[in-house]
Coordinates of C-alpha atoms (C1' of nucleotides) in Angstrom, one line a residue:
Chain A
M1 CA 81.0 87.8 120.4
T2 CA 82.5 85.7 123.2
V3 CA 84.7 87.4 125.6
A4 CA 87.0 85.4 127.9
P5 CA 89.2 86.9 130.5
S6 CA 92.7 87.0 129.2
S7 CA 93.8 85.2 132.3
I8 CA 93.8 81.9 130.4
L9 CA 97.1 83.1 129.2
S10 CA 99.7 84.6 131.5
L11 CA 100.4 88.2 131.2
T12 CA 103.8 87.6 129.7
E13 CA 102.4 85.1 127.2
T14 CA 99.8 87.7 126.2
A15 CA 102.5 90.3 125.8
E16 CA 104.5 87.9 123.6
S17 CA 101.4 87.3 121.5
I18 CA 101.0 91.0 121.1
G19 CA 104.7 91.5 120.2
R20 CA 104.4 89.0 117.4
C21 CA 101.9 91.1 115.7
T22 CA 103.4 93.2 113.0
L23 CA 101.8 96.2 114.5
F24 CA 103.9 96.0 117.6
K25 CA 107.0 94.4 116.3
G26 CA 110.1 95.8 118.0
V27 CA 108.2 97.5 120.8
R28 CA 109.9 97.4 124.1
S29 CA 108.5 94.8 126.5
E30 CA 107.4 97.2 129.1
S31 CA 104.9 98.8 126.8
L32 CA 103.9 95.4 125.6
L33 CA 103.1 94.4 129.2
R34 CA 101.0 97.5 129.7
L35 CA 99.0 96.7 126.6
A36 CA 98.7 93.0 127.7
E37 CA 97.2 94.1 131.0
S38 CA 94.4 95.7 129.2
A39 CA 93.9 92.9 126.8
R40 CA 90.9 90.6 126.6
S41 CA 90.8 87.4 124.7
V42 CA 88.0 87.1 122.2
F43 CA 86.8 84.1 120.4
L44 CA 84.6 84.5 117.4
P45 CA 82.9 81.6 115.6
R46 CA 82.5 81.6 111.9
N47 CA 80.2 84.4 110.8
G48 CA 80.3 85.9 114.2
T49 CA 80.2 89.7 114.3
L50 CA 83.1 91.5 115.9
Y51 CA 81.6 94.9 115.7
R52 CA 79.3 96.9 113.5
Q53 CA 79.6 100.0 111.6
G54 CA 78.7 102.9 113.9
E55 CA 79.6 101.3 117.2
L56 CA 82.2 103.1 119.2
A57 CA 85.7 101.7 118.8
D58 CA 86.9 100.9 122.4
D59 CA 89.4 98.3 121.4
L60 CA 92.1 97.5 118.9
F61 CA 91.9 93.9 117.8
I62 CA 94.8 91.6 116.9
V63 CA 94.0 88.5 115.0
V64 CA 95.7 85.6 116.7
S65 CA 94.2 83.0 114.5
G66 CA 91.5 82.8 111.9
Q67 CA 90.4 85.5 109.5
I68 CA 88.4 88.6 110.0
G69 CA 86.7 90.5 107.1
M70 CA 85.9 94.2 107.4
F71 CA 83.3 95.3 105.0
L72 CA 80.9 98.1 104.2
P73 CA 77.3 97.3 103.7
L74 CA 76.3 98.5 100.3
P75 CA 72.9 100.0 99.3
N76 CA 71.9 97.1 97.2
G77 CA 72.4 94.6 100.0
A78 CA 75.8 93.6 98.7
E79 CA 78.9 94.4 100.6
K80 CA 82.3 95.8 99.9
I81 CA 85.2 94.2 101.6
I82 CA 87.8 96.6 102.7
V83 CA 90.3 94.4 104.5
L84 CA 90.8 90.7 105.1
A85 CA 92.9 90.4 108.2
R86 CA 94.7 87.2 109.1
S87 CA 97.0 86.0 111.8
C88 CA 99.2 88.8 113.2
D89 CA 97.2 91.4 111.4
S90 CA 95.4 94.1 113.3
V91 CA 92.0 95.5 112.8
C92 CA 90.6 99.0 113.0
E93 CA 93.8 100.7 114.2
A94 CA 92.5 104.1 113.1
T95 CA 89.1 104.2 114.7
A96 CA 90.5 102.6 117.8
Y97 CA 93.3 105.1 118.2
L98 CA 90.8 108.0 117.7
G99 CA 88.1 106.3 119.7
V100 CA 85.5 107.1 117.1
P101 CA 82.7 105.0 115.6
H102 CA 83.8 102.1 113.5
T103 CA 83.6 102.9 109.8
A104 CA 83.0 99.3 108.8
T105 CA 81.5 96.1 110.1
A106 CA 83.8 93.2 111.0
V107 CA 82.9 89.5 111.0
A108 CA 84.9 86.3 111.3
K109 CA 85.2 84.4 108.0
V110 CA 86.2 81.3 110.0
D111 CA 86.4 80.5 113.7
S112 CA 88.8 83.1 115.0
H113 CA 90.7 84.0 118.1
L114 CA 91.7 87.6 118.8
L115 CA 93.1 89.9 121.4
A116 CA 91.3 93.1 122.2
I117 CA 93.5 95.9 123.5
S118 CA 92.0 98.9 125.2
S119 CA 92.2 101.8 122.9
E120 CA 92.6 104.1 125.9
V121 CA 95.6 102.2 127.1
L122 CA 97.0 102.3 123.6
R123 CA 96.8 106.0 123.4
Q124 CA 98.4 106.4 126.8
Q125 CA 101.2 104.1 126.0
A126 CA 101.8 105.8 122.6
Q127 CA 102.2 109.1 124.4
Q128 CA 104.8 107.6 126.7
D129 CA 106.7 105.4 124.3
A130 CA 107.8 107.1 121.1
G131 CA 109.0 103.8 119.8
L132 CA 105.5 102.4 120.1
A133 CA 104.1 105.5 118.5
C134 CA 106.5 105.2 115.6
Q135 CA 105.7 101.6 115.1
L136 CA 102.0 102.4 115.0
L137 CA 102.8 105.2 112.6
E138 CA 104.6 102.8 110.3
A139 CA 101.7 100.3 110.4
M140 CA 99.2 103.1 109.8
S141 CA 101.3 104.4 106.9
N142 CA 101.2 100.9 105.3
R143 CA 97.5 100.8 105.8
V144 CA 97.1 104.1 104.0
I145 CA 99.2 102.9 101.1
G146 CA 97.3 99.6 101.1
L147 CA 94.0 101.5 100.9
I148 CA 95.2 103.7 98.1
S149 CA 96.3 100.6 96.3
D150 CA 92.8 99.2 96.8
I151 CA 91.3 102.3 95.4
A152 CA 93.6 102.0 92.4
G153 CA 92.5 98.4 92.0
S154 CA 88.8 99.3 92.2
S155 CA 88.8 102.3 90.0
P156 CA 89.2 100.9 86.6
R157 CA 85.8 100.1 85.2
S158 CA 86.7 96.9 83.5
S159 CA 86.4 93.7 85.5
L160 CA 89.4 92.2 83.6
Q161 CA 91.6 95.1 84.8
R162 CA 90.5 94.8 88.4
L163 CA 91.2 91.2 88.5
S164 CA 94.5 91.6 86.7
Y165 CA 95.6 94.3 89.2
Y166 CA 94.5 92.1 92.1
L167 CA 96.5 89.1 90.9
L168 CA 99.5 91.2 90.2
Q169 CA 99.7 92.2 93.9
F170 CA 100.8 88.7 94.6
R171 CA 103.7 88.9 92.4
A172 CA 107.1 88.6 94.1
E173 CA 109.6 91.4 94.3
D174 CA 111.7 90.3 91.5
N175 CA 108.8 90.4 89.1
P176 CA 108.8 86.9 87.7
R177 CA 106.7 86.3 84.6
V178 CA 105.3 83.1 86.1
Y179 CA 104.2 82.6 89.7
G180 CA 101.7 80.9 91.8
L181 CA 99.4 82.1 94.5
T182 CA 96.5 81.0 96.7
L183 CA 93.5 83.2 97.0
P184 CA 93.2 84.4 100.6
A185 CA 89.4 84.1 100.6
S186 CA 86.5 82.7 98.7
K187 CA 85.9 84.0 95.2
R188 CA 82.7 85.5 96.5
D189 CA 84.7 87.6 99.0
I190 CA 87.3 88.5 96.4
A191 CA 84.5 89.8 94.3
A192 CA 83.3 91.8 97.2
K193 CA 86.7 93.3 97.6
L194 CA 87.0 94.2 93.9
N195 CA 83.5 95.6 93.8
L196 CA 82.3 93.0 91.4
A197 CA 79.4 90.7 91.2
Q198 CA 80.3 87.1 91.8
A199 CA 79.2 86.3 88.3
S200 CA 81.4 89.0 86.8
L201 CA 84.5 87.8 88.6
S202 CA 83.8 84.3 87.5
R203 CA 83.7 85.5 83.9
A204 CA 86.8 87.6 84.3
F205 CA 88.6 84.5 85.5
R206 CA 87.3 82.6 82.6
Q207 CA 88.6 85.2 80.2
L208 CA 92.1 85.1 81.7
L209 CA 91.9 81.4 81.6
E210 CA 91.0 81.2 77.9
M211 CA 93.7 83.6 77.0
E212 CA 96.0 81.2 78.9
V213 CA 97.3 84.0 81.1
I214 CA 96.5 82.1 84.2
A215 CA 95.7 78.5 85.2
V216 CA 93.2 77.9 88.0
A217 CA 92.7 75.0 90.3
G218 CA 90.3 75.9 93.1
R219 CA 91.9 78.7 95.1
K220 CA 95.3 77.9 93.7
I221 CA 96.2 80.0 90.8
Q222 CA 99.2 80.0 88.4
V223 CA 100.0 83.2 86.7
L224 CA 101.5 82.2 83.4
D225 CA 102.2 85.6 82.0
A226 CA 102.4 88.4 84.5
E227 CA 103.4 90.8 81.7
A228 CA 100.1 90.2 80.0
L229 CA 98.3 91.0 83.3
A230 CA 100.3 94.2 83.6
E231 CA 99.4 95.1 80.0
F232 CA 95.7 94.7 80.8
C233 CA 96.1 97.1 83.7
R234 CA 97.6 99.7 81.5
N235 CA 95.6 99.4 78.3
G236 CA 92.5 97.5 79.4
E237 CA 92.8 95.7 76.1
D238 CA 94.2 92.3 75.3
N239 CA 97.4 92.2 73.4
G240 CA 97.9 88.5 73.9
A241 CA 101.3 87.3 73.0
D242 CA 103.6 89.8 71.4
Chain B
M1 CA 108.5 122.6 90.4
T2 CA 110.2 125.7 91.7
V3 CA 112.2 125.4 94.8
A4 CA 113.1 128.5 96.7
P5 CA 115.3 128.4 99.8
S6 CA 113.1 128.7 102.8
S7 CA 115.3 131.6 103.9
I8 CA 112.8 134.0 102.6
L9 CA 111.0 133.3 105.8
S10 CA 112.8 133.3 109.1
L11 CA 113.1 130.0 110.8
T12 CA 110.6 130.9 113.5
E13 CA 108.2 132.0 110.9
T14 CA 108.5 128.8 109.1
A15 CA 108.0 126.9 112.3
E16 CA 104.9 128.8 112.9
S17 CA 103.6 128.0 109.5
I18 CA 104.2 124.4 110.1
G19 CA 102.5 124.6 113.5
R20 CA 99.4 126.0 111.9
C21 CA 99.0 122.9 109.8
T22 CA 96.5 120.5 111.3
L23 CA 99.1 117.8 111.1
F24 CA 101.4 119.5 113.6
K25 CA 98.9 121.2 115.8
G26 CA 100.0 121.2 119.4
V27 CA 103.5 120.0 118.7
R28 CA 106.1 121.5 120.9
S29 CA 108.0 124.4 119.4
E30 CA 111.4 122.7 119.6
S31 CA 110.3 119.9 117.3
L32 CA 108.7 122.5 115.1
L33 CA 112.0 124.3 114.8
R34 CA 113.8 121.1 113.9
L35 CA 111.3 120.5 111.1
A36 CA 111.5 124.1 110.0
E37 CA 115.3 123.7 109.6
S38 CA 114.7 121.0 107.1
A39 CA 112.0 122.8 105.2
R40 CA 112.1 124.1 101.7
S41 CA 109.7 126.5 100.3
V42 CA 108.0 125.3 97.1
F43 CA 106.0 127.3 94.6
L44 CA 103.9 125.5 92.1
P45 CA 102.0 127.2 89.3
R46 CA 98.6 125.9 88.2
N47 CA 98.9 122.5 86.6
G48 CA 102.5 122.2 87.9
T49 CA 103.5 118.7 89.0
L50 CA 104.6 118.3 92.6
Y51 CA 105.6 114.7 92.1
R52 CA 104.7 111.6 90.1
Q53 CA 103.6 108.2 91.0
G54 CA 106.6 106.0 91.5
E55 CA 109.1 108.7 92.5
L56 CA 110.7 108.3 95.9
A57 CA 109.0 110.3 98.7
D58 CA 111.7 112.4 100.3
D59 CA 109.5 115.1 101.6
L60 CA 106.3 115.7 103.4
F61 CA 104.4 118.6 101.9
I62 CA 102.3 121.1 103.6
V63 CA 99.9 123.3 101.6
V64 CA 100.4 126.9 102.7
S65 CA 98.1 128.2 100.0
G66 CA 96.5 127.0 96.9
Q67 CA 95.1 123.5 96.2
I68 CA 96.9 120.3 95.4
G69 CA 95.2 117.3 93.8
M70 CA 96.5 113.8 94.2
F71 CA 95.3 111.4 91.6
L72 CA 95.9 108.0 90.1
P73 CA 96.3 107.7 86.4
L74 CA 93.7 105.3 85.1
P75 CA 94.1 102.8 82.3
N76 CA 91.7 104.6 80.0
G77 CA 93.6 107.9 80.3
A78 CA 91.2 109.2 82.8
E79 CA 92.3 109.9 86.4
K80 CA 90.9 109.1 89.8
I81 CA 91.4 111.8 92.3
I82 CA 92.2 110.6 95.8
V83 CA 92.6 113.7 97.8
L84 CA 92.2 117.4 97.2
A85 CA 94.4 119.2 99.7
R86 CA 94.0 122.8 100.6
S87 CA 95.6 125.3 103.0
C88 CA 96.9 123.7 106.1
D89 CA 96.4 120.2 104.7
S90 CA 99.3 117.9 104.3
V91 CA 100.1 115.7 101.4
C92 CA 101.6 112.2 101.2
E93 CA 102.2 111.7 104.9
A94 CA 102.3 107.9 104.6
T95 CA 104.8 107.6 101.7
A96 CA 107.0 110.3 103.2
Y97 CA 107.1 108.7 106.6
L98 CA 108.0 105.4 105.1
G99 CA 110.3 106.8 102.5
V100 CA 108.8 104.7 99.8
P101 CA 107.7 105.6 96.3
H102 CA 104.7 107.9 95.9
T103 CA 101.5 106.0 95.3
A104 CA 99.9 108.8 93.3
T105 CA 100.7 111.8 91.3
A106 CA 100.2 115.3 92.7
V107 CA 99.6 118.5 90.7
A108 CA 98.6 122.0 91.6
K109 CA 95.0 122.8 90.8
V110 CA 95.8 126.5 91.2
D111 CA 98.9 128.5 91.9
S112 CA 100.1 127.0 95.1
H113 CA 102.7 127.6 97.8
L114 CA 103.9 124.7 99.9
L115 CA 106.5 123.7 102.4
A116 CA 108.6 120.6 101.9
I117 CA 109.7 118.9 105.1
S118 CA 112.4 116.3 105.0
S119 CA 111.0 112.9 105.6
E120 CA 114.2 111.8 107.2
V121 CA 114.0 114.6 109.8
L122 CA 110.4 113.9 110.3
R123 CA 111.2 110.3 111.2
Q124 CA 114.0 111.4 113.5
Q125 CA 111.8 113.9 115.3
A126 CA 109.0 111.4 115.7
Q127 CA 111.3 109.0 117.4
Q128 CA 112.3 111.7 119.9
D129 CA 109.1 113.4 120.5
A130 CA 106.2 111.1 121.3
G131 CA 103.9 114.1 121.2
L132 CA 104.8 114.7 117.6
A133 CA 104.4 111.0 116.8
C134 CA 101.0 110.9 118.4
Q135 CA 99.9 113.9 116.5
L136 CA 101.0 112.3 113.3
L137 CA 99.2 109.2 114.4
E138 CA 96.0 111.1 114.8
A139 CA 96.3 112.7 111.4
M140 CA 97.1 109.4 109.8
S141 CA 94.1 107.8 111.5
N142 CA 91.9 110.5 110.1
R143 CA 93.4 109.9 106.7
V144 CA 92.6 106.2 107.0
I145 CA 89.0 107.0 107.9
G146 CA 88.7 109.5 105.1
L147 CA 90.0 106.9 102.6
I148 CA 87.5 104.3 103.8
S149 CA 84.8 106.9 103.5
D150 CA 86.0 107.6 100.0
I151 CA 85.8 103.9 99.2
A152 CA 82.3 103.8 100.7
G153 CA 81.4 106.7 98.4
S154 CA 82.8 105.1 95.3
S155 CA 81.5 101.6 95.9
P156 CA 77.9 102.0 95.0
R157 CA 77.3 101.5 91.3
S158 CA 74.7 104.2 90.9
S159 CA 75.9 107.7 90.1
L160 CA 73.0 109.1 92.0
Q161 CA 74.2 107.3 95.1
R162 CA 77.7 108.4 94.8
L163 CA 76.7 112.0 94.4
S164 CA 74.3 111.8 97.2
Y165 CA 76.9 110.3 99.5
Y166 CA 79.3 113.0 98.5
L167 CA 77.0 115.8 99.1
L168 CA 76.0 114.3 102.4
Q169 CA 79.6 114.7 103.6
F170 CA 79.1 118.4 103.8
R171 CA 76.3 118.1 106.1
A172 CA 76.9 119.7 109.5
E173 CA 77.1 117.8 112.7
D174 CA 73.5 118.5 113.8
N175 CA 72.2 116.9 110.6
P176 CA 70.1 119.7 109.3
R177 CA 67.6 118.9 106.6
V178 CA 68.6 121.9 104.6
Y179 CA 72.1 123.2 104.1
G180 CA 74.4 124.9 101.7
L181 CA 77.8 124.1 100.4
T182 CA 80.4 125.1 97.9
L183 CA 82.1 122.5 95.8
P184 CA 85.8 122.4 96.6
A185 CA 86.7 121.8 93.0
S186 CA 85.5 121.8 89.4
K187 CA 82.7 119.4 88.5
R188 CA 85.3 117.7 86.4
D189 CA 87.5 117.0 89.4
I190 CA 84.6 116.0 91.5
A191 CA 83.7 113.5 88.9
A192 CA 87.2 112.2 88.9
K193 CA 87.0 111.8 92.7
L194 CA 83.7 109.9 92.4
N195 CA 84.9 107.7 89.6
L196 CA 82.4 109.1 87.2
A197 CA 82.5 110.5 83.8
Q198 CA 81.9 114.2 83.7
A199 CA 78.8 113.6 81.7
S200 CA 77.5 111.1 84.2
L201 CA 78.0 113.5 87.1
S202 CA 76.2 116.2 85.2
R203 CA 73.3 114.0 84.7
A204 CA 73.2 113.0 88.3
F205 CA 73.1 116.6 89.3
R206 CA 70.3 117.1 86.9
Q207 CA 68.3 114.3 88.5
L208 CA 68.7 115.6 91.9
L209 CA 67.8 119.0 90.6
E210 CA 64.6 117.9 89.0
M211 CA 63.6 116.0 92.0
E212 CA 64.0 119.3 93.9
V213 CA 66.4 117.7 96.4
I214 CA 69.1 120.2 95.6
A215 CA 69.4 123.6 94.0
V216 CA 72.5 124.5 92.0
A217 CA 74.1 127.8 91.3
G218 CA 77.6 127.2 89.8
R219 CA 79.7 125.7 92.5
K220 CA 77.2 126.7 95.2
I221 CA 74.7 124.1 96.1
Q222 CA 71.8 124.1 98.4
V223 CA 70.7 120.8 99.7
L224 CA 66.9 121.1 100.2
D225 CA 66.3 117.6 101.6
A226 CA 69.2 115.9 103.1
E227 CA 66.9 113.0 104.2
A228 CA 66.1 112.3 100.6
L229 CA 69.8 112.1 99.9
A230 CA 70.4 109.7 102.8
E231 CA 67.5 107.7 101.5
F232 CA 69.2 107.4 98.1
C233 CA 72.4 106.2 99.8
R234 CA 70.4 103.5 101.5
N235 CA 68.0 102.3 98.9
G236 CA 69.4 103.6 95.6
E237 CA 65.8 104.3 94.7
D238 CA 63.8 107.5 94.8
N239 CA 61.2 107.8 97.3
G240 CA 60.6 111.4 96.6
A241 CA 58.5 113.2 99.2
D242 CA 56.9 111.1 101.8
Chain C
dC1 C1' 72.9 60.0 101.0
dG2 C1' 70.7 64.6 101.7
dA3 C1' 71.7 69.5 102.8
dG4 C1' 74.1 73.4 102.1
dT5 C1' 77.6 76.3 100.1
dC6 C1' 80.4 77.8 96.4
dG7 C1' 81.2 78.5 91.8
dT8 C1' 79.7 78.5 87.1
dT9 C1' 76.9 79.7 83.2
dG10 C1' 73.1 81.8 80.4
dA11 C1' 69.8 85.6 79.0
dT12 C1' 68.2 90.1 79.9
dA13 C1' 68.0 94.8 81.6
dT14 C1' 70.1 98.7 83.2
dC15 C1' 73.5 101.7 83.7
dT16 C1' 77.5 104.3 82.6
dT17 C1' 80.7 105.5 79.2
dT18 C1' 82.0 107.5 75.0
dC19 C1' 82.1 111.0 71.4
dA20 C1' 80.5 115.0 69.8
dA21 C1' 78.1 119.2 69.4
dT22 C1' 76.2 123.0 71.9
dC23 C1' 75.8 126.3 75.5
dC24 C1' 77.5 129.3 79.2
dC25 C1' 80.5 132.2 81.6
dT26 C1' 84.7 134.7 81.9
dG27 C1' 88.6 137.4 80.5
dT28 C1' 90.7 139.8 76.9
dG29 C1' 91.3 142.9 73.1
dG30 C1' 89.8 146.1 69.9
Chain D
dC1 C1' 80.9 148.7 74.9
dC2 C1' 81.0 144.8 71.9
dA3 C1' 83.3 140.8 69.8
dC4 C1' 85.9 136.8 70.3
dA5 C1' 88.4 133.1 72.1
dG6 C1' 88.8 129.4 75.8
dG7 C1' 87.6 126.5 79.4
dG8 C1' 83.9 124.3 81.8
dA9 C1' 79.5 122.3 81.9
dT10 C1' 75.5 120.4 79.6
dT11 C1' 73.0 117.5 76.5
dG12 C1' 72.0 113.9 73.0
dA13 C1' 72.5 109.3 70.8
dA14 C1' 74.8 105.0 70.5
dA15 C1' 77.6 101.3 72.3
dG16 C1' 79.5 98.6 75.7
dA17 C1' 79.9 96.4 80.1
dT18 C1' 78.3 94.9 84.4
dA19 C1' 74.4 93.6 87.4
dT20 C1' 70.7 90.8 88.1
dC21 C1' 68.1 86.6 88.4
dA22 C1' 67.9 82.0 88.0
dA23 C1' 69.3 77.4 87.1
dC24 C1' 72.8 74.1 87.2
dG25 C1' 77.0 71.4 88.6
dA26 C1' 80.7 70.4 92.0
dC27 C1' 82.1 69.7 96.6
dT28 C1' 82.1 69.3 101.6
dC29 C1' 80.0 67.9 105.7
dG30 C1' 77.2 65.4 108.9

DNA sequence: CGAGTCGTTGATATCTTTCAATCCCTGTGG
DNA sequence: CCACAGGGATTGAAAGATATCAACGACTCG
């Protein structure tokens, strides 16, 4: 992991960068500046390790650009991806806030640029700025909900159900029957997130494809019948067209 | 769900009750009182439903006595238990703080007594009392870590590994080789938490038993060789005695 | 044009699930 | 004190689904 002094950017620029992150949106600039003072700029090449499970969390990371994957090493050598963080996302808020060992390992999926904020400063600032604390609270709440959603998505035994659930998460608010999406990562990583073998995911895609519920073009996917997907999630059985 | 006016308890008594909860430990009494004012007392008989997935979260619940199980209904009619909350635990902090729909369903495993705190008041108070907000932040962080740990425990395919991981969580800080524990719920519920069929969990217990890694007496369990359990978690294979 | 990665596909083994019957323990009632 | 539900846990046999291993095709990059 390459660490560059944040001085490449001015303090105010750094503060702005931090403020753009969803985690700190709306936080008053004074707090932002404090955080920026403690920030280090980190560049991580593709496949570079940001931290490993078990290491102490001294920093909160903000993804400026690139993509970071947090995963759990699994007994059989495989890995389970917990979060895929992209621009403006933050990583390891919980462990950083608590200052405890990282629960997962984080690596860059592509060349990435991040900001490391001292967890100690973060705690201090949270104590003094309730607005900041509440913002963190909100982000953390969303993370909790996201994790529970992940658990929900990984709990069904059937690979078809897991994939259906996953694809359904990209559906817009107004619940359209047809919609498009782009996979945020390689199929291999998606499989790791859904706790499936690459091969199993591939077969699941094929099933959906042959049922004409989706159309696939590389990472671009067209959902042709979201209702059918939802039906899979409920019943686990195919009811095709009704 | 039976709702009784909190007036059975004096306001200060309620505030004290709230303060005992780990979620609000160390919070200044003024904030506690504000929260207490908004609190309702809730009694839930065994198998009573506290709330269902999808309902709006208007309240944060504190378990005064009893046990609450939060679970996700699964496609095949089974259910996945996410959290088992006991005395002094809190339930659905994230959804309540955000005021969004519940992500899971909560029922009482035994006759239970809880306190319902208005989520709106909670948000207000958090804005005004950074100490409270930080306390919530800490609790939420722990919840995140706990969830990730759950994910880690549910990710390995093997039932032996899942059970081993689960039992290992009861190990004391100093990593003793031998230790005892009492299951916090029925084997059926444990199975639901580990994403296993009752029968599969039973068989996993039997394996561990026959390998003399644990001893079982109802809900009381003696771990005879924690290292062996840890080994299972890593390798997924039995290396018996070395 | 060769190297490397990603994704697909096939055949097999392994594991869990499922369903059902049985056993065990507990609390109740006679 | 014994008998009888009732729930929880165990066990057995069969079926189903995914993992695994390996080989192949497609694509990108240098």
